[in-house]
mmCIF file of C-alpha atoms in Angstrom:
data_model
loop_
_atom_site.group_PDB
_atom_site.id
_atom_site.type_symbol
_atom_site.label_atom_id
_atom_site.label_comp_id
_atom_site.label_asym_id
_atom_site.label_seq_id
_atom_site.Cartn_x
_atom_site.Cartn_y
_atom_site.Cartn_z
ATOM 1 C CA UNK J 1 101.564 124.357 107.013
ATOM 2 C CA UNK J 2 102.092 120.334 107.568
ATOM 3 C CA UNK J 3 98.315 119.927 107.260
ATOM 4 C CA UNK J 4 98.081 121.709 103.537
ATOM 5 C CA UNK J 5 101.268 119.511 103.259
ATOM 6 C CA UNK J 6 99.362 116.069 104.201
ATOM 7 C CA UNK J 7 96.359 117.343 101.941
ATOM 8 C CA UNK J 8 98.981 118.039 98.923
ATOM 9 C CA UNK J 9 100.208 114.396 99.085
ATOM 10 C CA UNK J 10 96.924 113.060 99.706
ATOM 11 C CA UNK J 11 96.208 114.818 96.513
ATOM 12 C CA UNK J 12 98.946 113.200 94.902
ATOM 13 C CA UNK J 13 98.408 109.894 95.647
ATOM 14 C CA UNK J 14 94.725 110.211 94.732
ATOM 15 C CA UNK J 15 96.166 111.221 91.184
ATOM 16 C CA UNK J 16 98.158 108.070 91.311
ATOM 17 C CA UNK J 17 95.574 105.838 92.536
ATOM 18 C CA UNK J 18 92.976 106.470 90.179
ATOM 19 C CA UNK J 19 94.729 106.426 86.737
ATOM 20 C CA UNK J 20 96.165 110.001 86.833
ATOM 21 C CA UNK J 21 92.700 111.849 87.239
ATOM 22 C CA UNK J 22 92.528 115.078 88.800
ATOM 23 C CA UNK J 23 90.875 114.806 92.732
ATOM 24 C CA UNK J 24 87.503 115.723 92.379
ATOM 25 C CA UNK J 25 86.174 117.199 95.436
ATOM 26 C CA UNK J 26 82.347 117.098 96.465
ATOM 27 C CA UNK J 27 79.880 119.327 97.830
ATOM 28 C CA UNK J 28 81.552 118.921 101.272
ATOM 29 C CA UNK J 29 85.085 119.605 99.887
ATOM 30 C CA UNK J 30 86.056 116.036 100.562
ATOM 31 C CA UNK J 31 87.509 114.159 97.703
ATOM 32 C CA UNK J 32 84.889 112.351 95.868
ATOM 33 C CA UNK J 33 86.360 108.403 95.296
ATOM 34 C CA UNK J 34 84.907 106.815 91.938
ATOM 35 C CA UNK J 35 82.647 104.236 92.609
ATOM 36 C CA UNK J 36 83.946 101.818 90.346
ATOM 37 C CA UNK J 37 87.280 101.947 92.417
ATOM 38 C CA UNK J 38 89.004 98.477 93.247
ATOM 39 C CA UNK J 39 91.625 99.928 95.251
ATOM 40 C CA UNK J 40 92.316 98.368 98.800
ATOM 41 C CA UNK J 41 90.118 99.824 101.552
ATOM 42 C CA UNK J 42 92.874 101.073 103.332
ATOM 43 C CA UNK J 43 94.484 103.017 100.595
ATOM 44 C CA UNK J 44 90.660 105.039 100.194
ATOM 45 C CA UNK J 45 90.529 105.514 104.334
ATOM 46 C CA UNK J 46 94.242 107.160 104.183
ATOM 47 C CA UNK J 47 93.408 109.507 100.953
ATOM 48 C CA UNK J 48 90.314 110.694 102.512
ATOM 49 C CA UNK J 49 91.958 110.945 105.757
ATOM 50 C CA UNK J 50 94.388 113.107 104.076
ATOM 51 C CA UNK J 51 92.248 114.958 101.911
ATOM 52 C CA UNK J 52 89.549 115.628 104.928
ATOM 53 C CA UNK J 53 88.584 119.307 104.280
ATOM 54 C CA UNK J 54 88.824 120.466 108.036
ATOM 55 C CA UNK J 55 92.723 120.269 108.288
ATOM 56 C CA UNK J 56 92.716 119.488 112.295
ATOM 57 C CA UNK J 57 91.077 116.129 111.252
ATOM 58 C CA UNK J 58 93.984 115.391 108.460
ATOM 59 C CA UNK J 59 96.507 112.803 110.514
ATOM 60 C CA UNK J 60 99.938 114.722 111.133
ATOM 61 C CA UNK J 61 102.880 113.442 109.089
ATOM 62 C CA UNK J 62 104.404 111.939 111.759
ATOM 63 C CA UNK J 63 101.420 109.521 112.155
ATOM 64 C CA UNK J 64 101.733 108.767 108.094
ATOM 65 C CA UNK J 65 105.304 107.850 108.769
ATOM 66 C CA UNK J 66 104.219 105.468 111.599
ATOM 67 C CA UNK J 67 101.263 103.404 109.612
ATOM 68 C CA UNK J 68 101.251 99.727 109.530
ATOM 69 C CA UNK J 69 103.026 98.712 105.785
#
């Protein structure tokens, strides 16, 4: 479906992000972002946005195309 789609690329930009590690999710299934992180604010909104673990809250890839650069 598009929203295991969104999560897969959420997945894979998490693995980017954050120096090839593997998403580790937390209790609540949401990814779990490392606390030392200095990536933009933005960049950790979209991944969890992506990543959310109830798919009808992941945004549609239409919307991803759309986002301000």
């Amino acid at each position: 479906s598009q929203a295991s789609d969104v999560w897969s690329l959420g997945a894979i930009l998490y693995y980017l992000a954050f120096d090839c590690t593997v998403p580790v999710l937390g209790e609540d299934c949401n990814p779990r972002i490392p606390s030392t992180s200095a990536r933009p604010g933005p960049m950790i909104d979209l991944i969890r946005a992506m990543m959310a673990n109830d798919p009808s809250k992941r945004p549609s890839c239409d919307a991803l195309l759309h986002l301000p650069q």
